[in-house]
Amino acid sequence: MPAGATYNRIYARLLKRYGAQDWWPADDPFEVAVGAVLTQGTAWLNAARAVEALKQSKALNPRSIAAMPESSLAATIRPAGFHNVKAGRLKGLTGWWLASGGRRGIQGMTSECLRDGLLGIRGIGGETADAIMLYAFERRVFVVDAYARRVFSRIGLIDGDEKYESLRLSLERTFNGAAAACNEYHALIVEHGKTHCRPQPRCNDCCLADVCVGSRVRC
DNA sequence: ACCCAGGGTCATA
DNA sequence: TATGACCATGGG
């Protein structure tokens, strides 16, 4: 059986188990991008609180963030954790956003140009860049995160410690879904990962158990 | 009290 | 190239 079929099978299984996730929970592309930075290394609940705080301050737009002192920006996003570094990252993101012509200007960019632009921002690495590309600008990208590494590696499909870009390209080649499917797939993996394939413990009721290649793996 | 989260950077070996 | 420390808040 071709590897692509296995990824399709896992996708179908997760979709049936968890239902459509309807990501990204945001009103517009800029909010997606801000949320992507705020959720780095933190639970989404905390990032969402910081997003809400920005909204209440009427500051969830490029102009306001650009005009806001970095210290007060940091104070506003405090619940997201790492607020001092993230304030700087949001400043960098906002500067690039405005310089790129905003939502319209960015949407008109090629995916290569878009990724390069995002990766040029301090504090935006491969995963955050890809999340923005996929969820804010609907580019066909397979977002690789720790959950994807764990789920796929414990099933036996990948090694798990591949370099980011290499794994991303490999998954984009193997999984034959379109952008909308990549969107749903990543969200489903995250949802699954919250309760399965944990870093330390394991579980016995994984809906992917019978998909495992060989016997070395478990959830 | 301990582990972890929808990461990335930088210093060190 | 490849770990480890660091950033920091909050939930389970």
PDB file of C-alpha atoms (C1' of nucleotides) in Angstrom:
ATOM      1  CA  MET A   1       0.000   0.000   0.000  1.00  0.00           C
ATOM      2  CA  PRO A   2       1.412   3.403  -1.003  1.00  0.00           C
ATOM      3  CA  ALA A   3       2.298   5.697   1.885  1.00  0.00           C
ATOM      4  CA  GLY A   4      -0.102   8.350   0.643  1.00  0.00           C
ATOM      5  CA  ALA A   5      -3.004   5.996   1.170  1.00  0.00           C
ATOM      6  CA  THR A   6      -2.012   5.538   4.796  1.00  0.00           C
ATOM      7  CA  TYR A   7      -2.023   9.280   5.376  1.00  0.00           C
ATOM      8  CA  ASN A   8      -5.433   9.472   3.743  1.00  0.00           C
ATOM      9  CA  ARG A   9      -6.658   6.701   5.977  1.00  0.00           C
ATOM     10  CA  ILE A  10      -5.421   8.422   9.123  1.00  0.00           C
ATOM     11  CA  TYR A  11      -7.033  11.647   7.997  1.00  0.00           C
ATOM     12  CA  ALA A  12     -10.374   9.949   7.456  1.00  0.00           C
ATOM     13  CA  ARG A  13     -10.133   8.211  10.788  1.00  0.00           C
ATOM     14  CA  LEU A  14      -9.401  11.400  12.712  1.00  0.00           C
ATOM     15  CA  LEU A  15     -12.140  13.288  10.900  1.00  0.00           C
ATOM     16  CA  LYS A  16     -14.652  10.634  11.811  1.00  0.00           C
ATOM     17  CA  ARG A  17     -13.472  10.515  15.415  1.00  0.00           C
ATOM     18  CA  TYR A  18     -13.242  14.261  16.128  1.00  0.00           C
ATOM     19  CA  GLY A  19     -15.307  15.940  13.421  1.00  0.00           C
ATOM     20  CA  ALA A  20     -14.345  19.023  11.404  1.00  0.00           C
ATOM     21  CA  GLN A  21     -12.305  21.428  13.532  1.00  0.00           C
ATOM     22  CA  ASP A  22     -13.037  24.605  11.612  1.00  0.00           C
ATOM     23  CA  TRP A  23      -9.664  26.242  12.130  1.00  0.00           C
ATOM     24  CA  TRP A  24      -8.398  28.951  12.485  1.00  0.00           C
ATOM     25  CA  PRO A  25     -10.574  30.525  15.198  1.00  0.00           C
ATOM     26  CA  ALA A  26     -10.096  34.155  14.101  1.00  0.00           C
ATOM     27  CA  ASP A  27     -11.977  36.922  12.334  1.00  0.00           C
ATOM     28  CA  ASP A  28      -9.340  37.902   9.766  1.00  0.00           C
ATOM     29  CA  PRO A  29      -5.856  37.025   8.435  1.00  0.00           C
ATOM     30  CA  PHE A  30      -4.034  39.479  10.671  1.00  0.00           C
ATOM     31  CA  GLU A  31      -5.650  37.966  13.721  1.00  0.00           C
ATOM     32  CA  VAL A  32      -4.524  34.542  12.532  1.00  0.00           C
ATOM     33  CA  ALA A  33      -0.950  35.745  12.200  1.00  0.00           C
ATOM     34  CA  VAL A  34      -0.964  37.387  15.622  1.00  0.00           C
ATOM     35  CA  GLY A  35      -2.497  34.287  17.174  1.00  0.00           C
ATOM     36  CA  ALA A  36       0.143  32.104  15.527  1.00  0.00           C
ATOM     37  CA  VAL A  37       2.893  34.057  17.280  1.00  0.00           C
ATOM     38  CA  LEU A  38       1.059  34.240  20.587  1.00  0.00           C
ATOM     39  CA  THR A  39       0.468  30.497  20.747  1.00  0.00           C
ATOM     40  CA  GLN A  40       4.134  29.624  20.340  1.00  0.00           C
ATOM     41  CA  GLY A  41       5.077  27.244  23.125  1.00  0.00           C
ATOM     42  CA  THR A  42       1.855  27.953  25.006  1.00  0.00           C
ATOM     43  CA  ALA A  43      -1.571  26.410  25.323  1.00  0.00           C
ATOM     44  CA  TRP A  44      -4.095  27.969  22.964  1.00  0.00           C
ATOM     45  CA  LEU A  45      -6.296  29.017  25.864  1.00  0.00           C
ATOM     46  CA  ASN A  46      -3.627  31.415  27.068  1.00  0.00           C
ATOM     47  CA  ALA A  47      -2.954  32.747  23.583  1.00  0.00           C
ATOM     48  CA  ALA A  48      -6.681  33.294  23.109  1.00  0.00           C
ATOM     49  CA  ARG A  49      -6.764  35.375  26.268  1.00  0.00           C
ATOM     50  CA  ALA A  50      -4.037  37.598  24.913  1.00  0.00           C
ATOM     51  CA  VAL A  51      -5.884  37.924  21.594  1.00  0.00           C
ATOM     52  CA  GLU A  52      -9.000  38.919  23.491  1.00  0.00           C
ATOM     53  CA  ALA A  53      -7.052  41.483  25.493  1.00  0.00           C
ATOM     54  CA  LEU A  54      -5.815  43.055  22.255  1.00  0.00           C
ATOM     55  CA  LYS A  55      -9.362  43.170  20.949  1.00  0.00           C
ATOM     56  CA  GLN A  56     -10.615  44.860  24.071  1.00  0.00           C
ATOM     57  CA  SER A  57      -7.887  47.450  23.703  1.00  0.00           C
ATOM     58  CA  LYS A  58      -9.000  47.978  20.108  1.00  0.00           C
ATOM     59  CA  ALA A  59      -5.425  47.107  19.220  1.00  0.00           C
ATOM     60  CA  LEU A  60      -5.809  43.996  17.090  1.00  0.00           C
ATOM     61  CA  ASN A  61      -4.796  45.683  13.856  1.00  0.00           C
ATOM     62  CA  PRO A  62      -1.426  46.510  12.262  1.00  0.00           C
ATOM     63  CA  ARG A  63      -1.636  50.282  12.796  1.00  0.00           C
ATOM     64  CA  SER A  64      -2.374  50.059  16.504  1.00  0.00           C
ATOM     65  CA  ILE A  65       0.316  47.511  17.204  1.00  0.00           C
ATOM     66  CA  ALA A  66       2.839  49.528  15.227  1.00  0.00           C
ATOM     67  CA  ALA A  67       1.972  52.621  17.240  1.00  0.00           C
ATOM     68  CA  MET A  68       1.887  50.957  20.650  1.00  0.00           C
ATOM     69  CA  PRO A  69       4.934  51.125  22.936  1.00  0.00           C
ATOM     70  CA  GLU A  70       6.473  47.684  23.116  1.00  0.00           C
ATOM     71  CA  SER A  71       6.222  47.642  26.898  1.00  0.00           C
ATOM     72  CA  SER A  72       2.475  48.198  26.920  1.00  0.00           C
ATOM     73  CA  LEU A  73       2.052  45.695  24.107  1.00  0.00           C
ATOM     74  CA  ALA A  74       3.900  43.192  26.283  1.00  0.00           C
ATOM     75  CA  ALA A  75       1.664  44.007  29.228  1.00  0.00           C
ATOM     76  CA  THR A  76      -1.445  43.491  27.137  1.00  0.00           C
ATOM     77  CA  ILE A  77      -0.428  40.051  25.873  1.00  0.00           C
ATOM     78  CA  ARG A  78       0.890  38.905  29.225  1.00  0.00           C
ATOM     79  CA  PRO A  79      -1.403  35.851  29.589  1.00  0.00           C
ATOM     80  CA  ALA A  80       0.199  34.307  26.502  1.00  0.00           C
ATOM     81  CA  GLY A  81       3.510  33.827  28.320  1.00  0.00           C
ATOM     82  CA  PHE A  82       6.916  34.871  26.966  1.00  0.00           C
ATOM     83  CA  HIS A  83       5.207  38.232  26.590  1.00  0.00           C
ATOM     84  CA  ASN A  84       8.396  40.275  26.366  1.00  0.00           C
ATOM     85  CA  VAL A  85       9.814  38.278  23.472  1.00  0.00           C
ATOM     86  CA  LYS A  86       6.434  37.940  21.812  1.00  0.00           C
ATOM     87  CA  ALA A  87       5.866  41.691  21.934  1.00  0.00           C
ATOM     88  CA  GLY A  88       9.024  42.131  19.886  1.00  0.00           C
ATOM     89  CA  ARG A  89       7.916  39.413  17.493  1.00  0.00           C
ATOM     90  CA  LEU A  90       4.536  41.064  16.992  1.00  0.00           C
ATOM     91  CA  LYS A  91       6.306  44.326  16.259  1.00  0.00           C
ATOM     92  CA  GLY A  92       8.393  42.574  13.637  1.00  0.00           C
ATOM     93  CA  LEU A  93       5.372  40.858  12.143  1.00  0.00           C
ATOM     94  CA  THR A  94       3.431  44.111  12.018  1.00  0.00           C
ATOM     95  CA  GLY A  95       6.276  46.003  10.397  1.00  0.00           C
ATOM     96  CA  TRP A  96       6.557  43.387   7.676  1.00  0.00           C
ATOM     97  CA  TRP A  97       2.769  43.296   7.257  1.00  0.00           C
ATOM     98  CA  LEU A  98       2.524  47.034   6.641  1.00  0.00           C
ATOM     99  CA  ALA A  99       5.601  47.126   4.445  1.00  0.00           C
ATOM    100  CA  SER A 100       4.138  44.316   2.350  1.00  0.00           C
ATOM    101  CA  GLY A 101       0.953  46.173   1.569  1.00  0.00           C
ATOM    102  CA  GLY A 102      -1.281  44.550   4.150  1.00  0.00           C
ATOM    103  CA  ARG A 103      -3.665  41.688   3.510  1.00  0.00           C
ATOM    104  CA  ARG A 104      -4.158  42.429  -0.180  1.00  0.00           C
ATOM    105  CA  GLY A 105      -0.498  42.898  -0.887  1.00  0.00           C
ATOM    106  CA  ILE A 106       0.475  39.720   0.921  1.00  0.00           C
ATOM    107  CA  GLN A 107      -2.241  37.645  -0.704  1.00  0.00           C
ATOM    108  CA  GLY A 108      -0.786  38.595  -4.072  1.00  0.00           C
ATOM    109  CA  MET A 109       2.638  37.220  -3.211  1.00  0.00           C
ATOM    110  CA  THR A 110       3.877  33.860  -4.429  1.00  0.00           C
ATOM    111  CA  SER A 111       4.148  31.228  -1.732  1.00  0.00           C
ATOM    112  CA  GLU A 112       7.929  31.300  -1.991  1.00  0.00           C
ATOM    113  CA  CYS A 113       8.009  35.038  -1.466  1.00  0.00           C
ATOM    114  CA  LEU A 114       5.515  34.792   1.355  1.00  0.00           C
ATOM    115  CA  ARG A 115       7.488  32.135   3.202  1.00  0.00           C
ATOM    116  CA  ASP A 116      10.747  34.018   2.752  1.00  0.00           C
ATOM    117  CA  GLY A 117       9.137  37.182   4.061  1.00  0.00           C
ATOM    118  CA  LEU A 118       7.749  35.461   7.127  1.00  0.00           C
ATOM    119  CA  LEU A 119      10.973  33.597   7.866  1.00  0.00           C
ATOM    120  CA  GLY A 120      12.795  36.905   7.675  1.00  0.00           C
ATOM    121  CA  ILE A 121      10.957  38.078  10.768  1.00  0.00           C
ATOM    122  CA  ARG A 122      12.775  37.449  14.024  1.00  0.00           C
ATOM    123  CA  GLY A 123      10.912  34.892  16.071  1.00  0.00           C
ATOM    124  CA  ILE A 124       8.981  33.392  13.196  1.00  0.00           C
ATOM    125  CA  GLY A 125      10.330  29.981  12.302  1.00  0.00           C
ATOM    126  CA  GLY A 126       9.120  27.274   9.976  1.00  0.00           C
ATOM    127  CA  GLU A 127       6.069  26.165  11.880  1.00  0.00           C
ATOM    128  CA  THR A 128       4.707  29.628  12.611  1.00  0.00           C
ATOM    129  CA  ALA A 129       5.358  30.740   9.046  1.00  0.00           C
ATOM    130  CA  ASP A 130       3.528  27.715   7.672  1.00  0.00           C
ATOM    131  CA  ALA A 131       0.601  28.153  10.044  1.00  0.00           C
ATOM    132  CA  ILE A 132       0.209  31.719   8.802  1.00  0.00           C
ATOM    133  CA  MET A 133       0.544  30.648   5.181  1.00  0.00           C
ATOM    134  CA  LEU A 134      -2.076  27.941   5.554  1.00  0.00           C
ATOM    135  CA  TYR A 135      -4.577  29.489   7.926  1.00  0.00           C
ATOM    136  CA  ALA A 136      -4.342  33.153   6.980  1.00  0.00           C
ATOM    137  CA  PHE A 137      -3.576  32.875   3.257  1.00  0.00           C
ATOM    138  CA  GLU A 138      -4.862  29.434   2.299  1.00  0.00           C
ATOM    139  CA  ARG A 139      -1.622  28.178   0.794  1.00  0.00           C
ATOM    140  CA  ARG A 140      -1.175  24.453   0.405  1.00  0.00           C
ATOM    141  CA  VAL A 141       1.199  23.740   3.248  1.00  0.00           C
ATOM    142  CA  PHE A 142       1.532  20.800   5.615  1.00  0.00           C
ATOM    143  CA  VAL A 143       2.254  22.321   9.010  1.00  0.00           C
ATOM    144  CA  VAL A 144       4.694  20.164  10.938  1.00  0.00           C
ATOM    145  CA  ASP A 145       4.459  20.387  14.699  1.00  0.00           C
ATOM    146  CA  ALA A 146       5.431  18.264  17.658  1.00  0.00           C
ATOM    147  CA  TYR A 147       2.076  16.489  17.537  1.00  0.00           C
ATOM    148  CA  ALA A 148       2.513  15.472  13.910  1.00  0.00           C
ATOM    149  CA  ARG A 149       5.981  14.162  14.692  1.00  0.00           C
ATOM    150  CA  ARG A 150       4.696  12.113  17.607  1.00  0.00           C
ATOM    151  CA  VAL A 151       1.572  10.776  15.942  1.00  0.00           C
ATOM    152  CA  PHE A 152       3.252   9.782  12.692  1.00  0.00           C
ATOM    153  CA  SER A 153       6.431   8.484  14.296  1.00  0.00           C
ATOM    154  CA  ARG A 154       4.649   6.323  16.858  1.00  0.00           C
ATOM    155  CA  ILE A 155       2.547   4.873  14.116  1.00  0.00           C
ATOM    156  CA  GLY A 156       5.786   4.080  12.360  1.00  0.00           C
ATOM    157  CA  LEU A 157       5.455   6.299   9.302  1.00  0.00           C
ATOM    158  CA  ILE A 158       8.348   8.630  10.010  1.00  0.00           C
ATOM    159  CA  ASP A 159      11.435   8.712  12.148  1.00  0.00           C
ATOM    160  CA  GLY A 160      10.331  11.801  14.008  1.00  0.00           C
ATOM    161  CA  ASP A 161      13.522  13.813  14.253  1.00  0.00           C
ATOM    162  CA  GLU A 162      13.798  14.867  10.629  1.00  0.00           C
ATOM    163  CA  LYS A 163      14.604  18.476   9.978  1.00  0.00           C
ATOM    164  CA  TYR A 164      11.584  20.707   9.692  1.00  0.00           C
ATOM    165  CA  GLU A 165      11.770  21.633   6.028  1.00  0.00           C
ATOM    166  CA  SER A 166      12.649  18.130   4.928  1.00  0.00           C
ATOM    167  CA  LEU A 167       9.696  16.621   6.753  1.00  0.00           C
ATOM    168  CA  ARG A 168       7.323  19.289   5.535  1.00  0.00           C
ATOM    169  CA  LEU A 169       8.229  18.716   1.897  1.00  0.00           C
ATOM    170  CA  SER A 170       8.033  14.986   2.352  1.00  0.00           C
ATOM    171  CA  LEU A 171       4.545  15.146   3.858  1.00  0.00           C
ATOM    172  CA  GLU A 172       3.353  17.580   1.208  1.00  0.00           C
ATOM    173  CA  ARG A 173       4.553  15.142  -1.435  1.00  0.00           C
ATOM    174  CA  THR A 174       3.080  12.061   0.180  1.00  0.00           C
ATOM    175  CA  PHE A 175      -0.282  13.352   1.357  1.00  0.00           C
ATOM    176  CA  ASN A 176      -2.307  14.158  -1.734  1.00  0.00           C
ATOM    177  CA  GLY A 177      -4.912  16.454  -0.160  1.00  0.00           C
ATOM    178  CA  ALA A 178      -5.507  20.059  -1.216  1.00  0.00           C
ATOM    179  CA  ALA A 179      -5.049  23.141   0.965  1.00  0.00           C
ATOM    180  CA  ALA A 180      -8.412  22.654   2.677  1.00  0.00           C
ATOM    181  CA  ALA A 181      -7.434  19.110   3.618  1.00  0.00           C
ATOM    182  CA  CYS A 182      -4.043  20.235   4.931  1.00  0.00           C
ATOM    183  CA  ASN A 183      -5.908  22.763   7.023  1.00  0.00           C
ATOM    184  CA  GLU A 184      -8.204  20.165   8.525  1.00  0.00           C
ATOM    185  CA  TYR A 185      -5.474  17.561   8.895  1.00  0.00           C
ATOM    186  CA  HIS A 186      -3.229  19.721  11.035  1.00  0.00           C
ATOM    187  CA  ALA A 187      -6.129  20.773  13.249  1.00  0.00           C
ATOM    188  CA  LEU A 188      -7.191  17.147  13.677  1.00  0.00           C
ATOM    189  CA  ILE A 189      -3.683  16.063  14.595  1.00  0.00           C
ATOM    190  CA  VAL A 190      -3.529  18.761  17.249  1.00  0.00           C
ATOM    191  CA  GLU A 191      -6.900  17.742  18.632  1.00  0.00           C
ATOM    192  CA  HIS A 192      -5.845  14.111  18.670  1.00  0.00           C
ATOM    193  CA  GLY A 193      -2.516  15.009  20.202  1.00  0.00           C
ATOM    194  CA  LYS A 194      -4.085  16.689  23.191  1.00  0.00           C
ATOM    195  CA  THR A 195      -5.117  13.325  24.551  1.00  0.00           C
ATOM    196  CA  HIS A 196      -3.013  10.819  22.598  1.00  0.00           C
ATOM    197  CA  CYS A 197       0.639  10.249  21.782  1.00  0.00           C
ATOM    198  CA  ARG A 198       1.621  12.230  24.851  1.00  0.00           C
ATOM    199  CA  PRO A 199       5.315  12.981  25.495  1.00  0.00           C
ATOM    200  CA  GLN A 200       5.576  10.706  28.532  1.00  0.00           C
ATOM    201  CA  PRO A 201       2.545   8.509  29.256  1.00  0.00           C
ATOM    202  CA  ARG A 202       0.562   6.374  26.843  1.00  0.00           C
ATOM    203  CA  CYS A 203      -3.002   5.429  26.238  1.00  0.00           C
ATOM    204  CA  ASN A 204      -4.805   2.262  25.235  1.00  0.00           C
ATOM    205  CA  ASP A 205      -7.752   3.554  23.278  1.00  0.00           C
ATOM    206  CA  CYS A 206      -6.160   5.201  20.282  1.00  0.00           C
ATOM    207  CA  CYS A 207      -8.429   5.362  17.243  1.00  0.00           C
ATOM    208  CA  LEU A 208      -5.323   4.884  15.095  1.00  0.00           C
ATOM    209  CA  ALA A 209      -4.057   1.787  16.880  1.00  0.00           C
ATOM    210  CA  ASP A 210      -4.764  -0.578  13.997  1.00  0.00           C
ATOM    211  CA  VAL A 211      -3.045   1.736  11.535  1.00  0.00           C
ATOM    212  CA  CYS A 212       0.298   1.187  13.215  1.00  0.00           C
ATOM    213  CA  VAL A 213       3.033  -0.199  11.025  1.00  0.00           C
ATOM    214  CA  GLY A 214       4.633  -3.117  12.778  1.00  0.00           C
ATOM    215  CA  SER A 215       4.371  -3.609  16.512  1.00  0.00           C
ATOM    216  CA  ARG A 216       7.054  -1.377  17.980  1.00  0.00           C
ATOM    217  CA  VAL A 217       4.721   1.531  18.367  1.00  0.00           C
ATOM    218  CA  ARG A 218       1.933   2.565  20.608  1.00  0.00           C
ATOM    219  CA  CYS A 219       0.214   5.779  21.368  1.00  0.00           C
TER     220      CYS A 219
ATOM    221  C1'  DA B   1       4.754  19.595  43.207  1.00  0.00           C
ATOM    222  C1'  DC B   2       5.245  18.181  38.471  1.00  0.00           C
ATOM    223  C1'  DC B   3       4.544  18.171  33.511  1.00  0.00           C
ATOM    224  C1'  DC B   4       3.247  20.515  29.563  1.00  0.00           C
ATOM    225  C1'  DA B   5       1.507  23.757  26.021  1.00  0.00           C
ATOM    226  C1'  DG B   6      -1.022  25.050  18.486  1.00  0.00           C
ATOM    227  C1'  DG B   7       8.100  27.531  19.097  1.00  0.00           C
ATOM    228  C1'  DG B   8      12.261  29.985  18.243  1.00  0.00           C
ATOM    229  C1'  DT B   9      16.825  31.734  19.268  1.00  0.00           C
ATOM    230  C1'  DC B  10      21.239  31.673  21.018  1.00  0.00           C
ATOM    231  C1'  DA B  11      25.413  29.859  23.306  1.00  0.00           C
ATOM    232  C1'  DT B  12      28.108  26.029  23.752  1.00  0.00           C
ATOM    233  C1'  DA B  13      30.588  21.485  22.534  1.00  0.00           C
TER     234       DA B  13
ATOM    235  C1'  DT C   1      25.248  19.257  13.742  1.00  0.00           C
ATOM    236  C1'  DA C   2      23.027  18.826  18.006  1.00  0.00           C
ATOM    237  C1'  DT C   3      21.713  19.424  22.549  1.00  0.00           C
ATOM    238  C1'  DG C   4      20.460  22.760  26.524  1.00  0.00           C
ATOM    239  C1'  DA C   5      19.004  27.149  28.521  1.00  0.00           C
ATOM    240  C1'  DC C   6      15.969  30.587  28.112  1.00  0.00           C
ATOM    241  C1'  DC C   7      11.730  33.094  27.496  1.00  0.00           C
ATOM    242  C1'  DA C   8       6.778  33.000  31.400  1.00  0.00           C
ATOM    243  C1'  DT C   9       1.885  32.220  32.000  1.00  0.00           C
ATOM    244  C1'  DG C  10      -1.663  29.008  33.324  1.00  0.00           C
ATOM    245  C1'  DG C  11      -4.237  24.274  33.264  1.00  0.00           C
ATOM    246  C1'  DG C  12      -4.497  19.495  34.614  1.00  0.00           C
TER     247       DG C  12
END
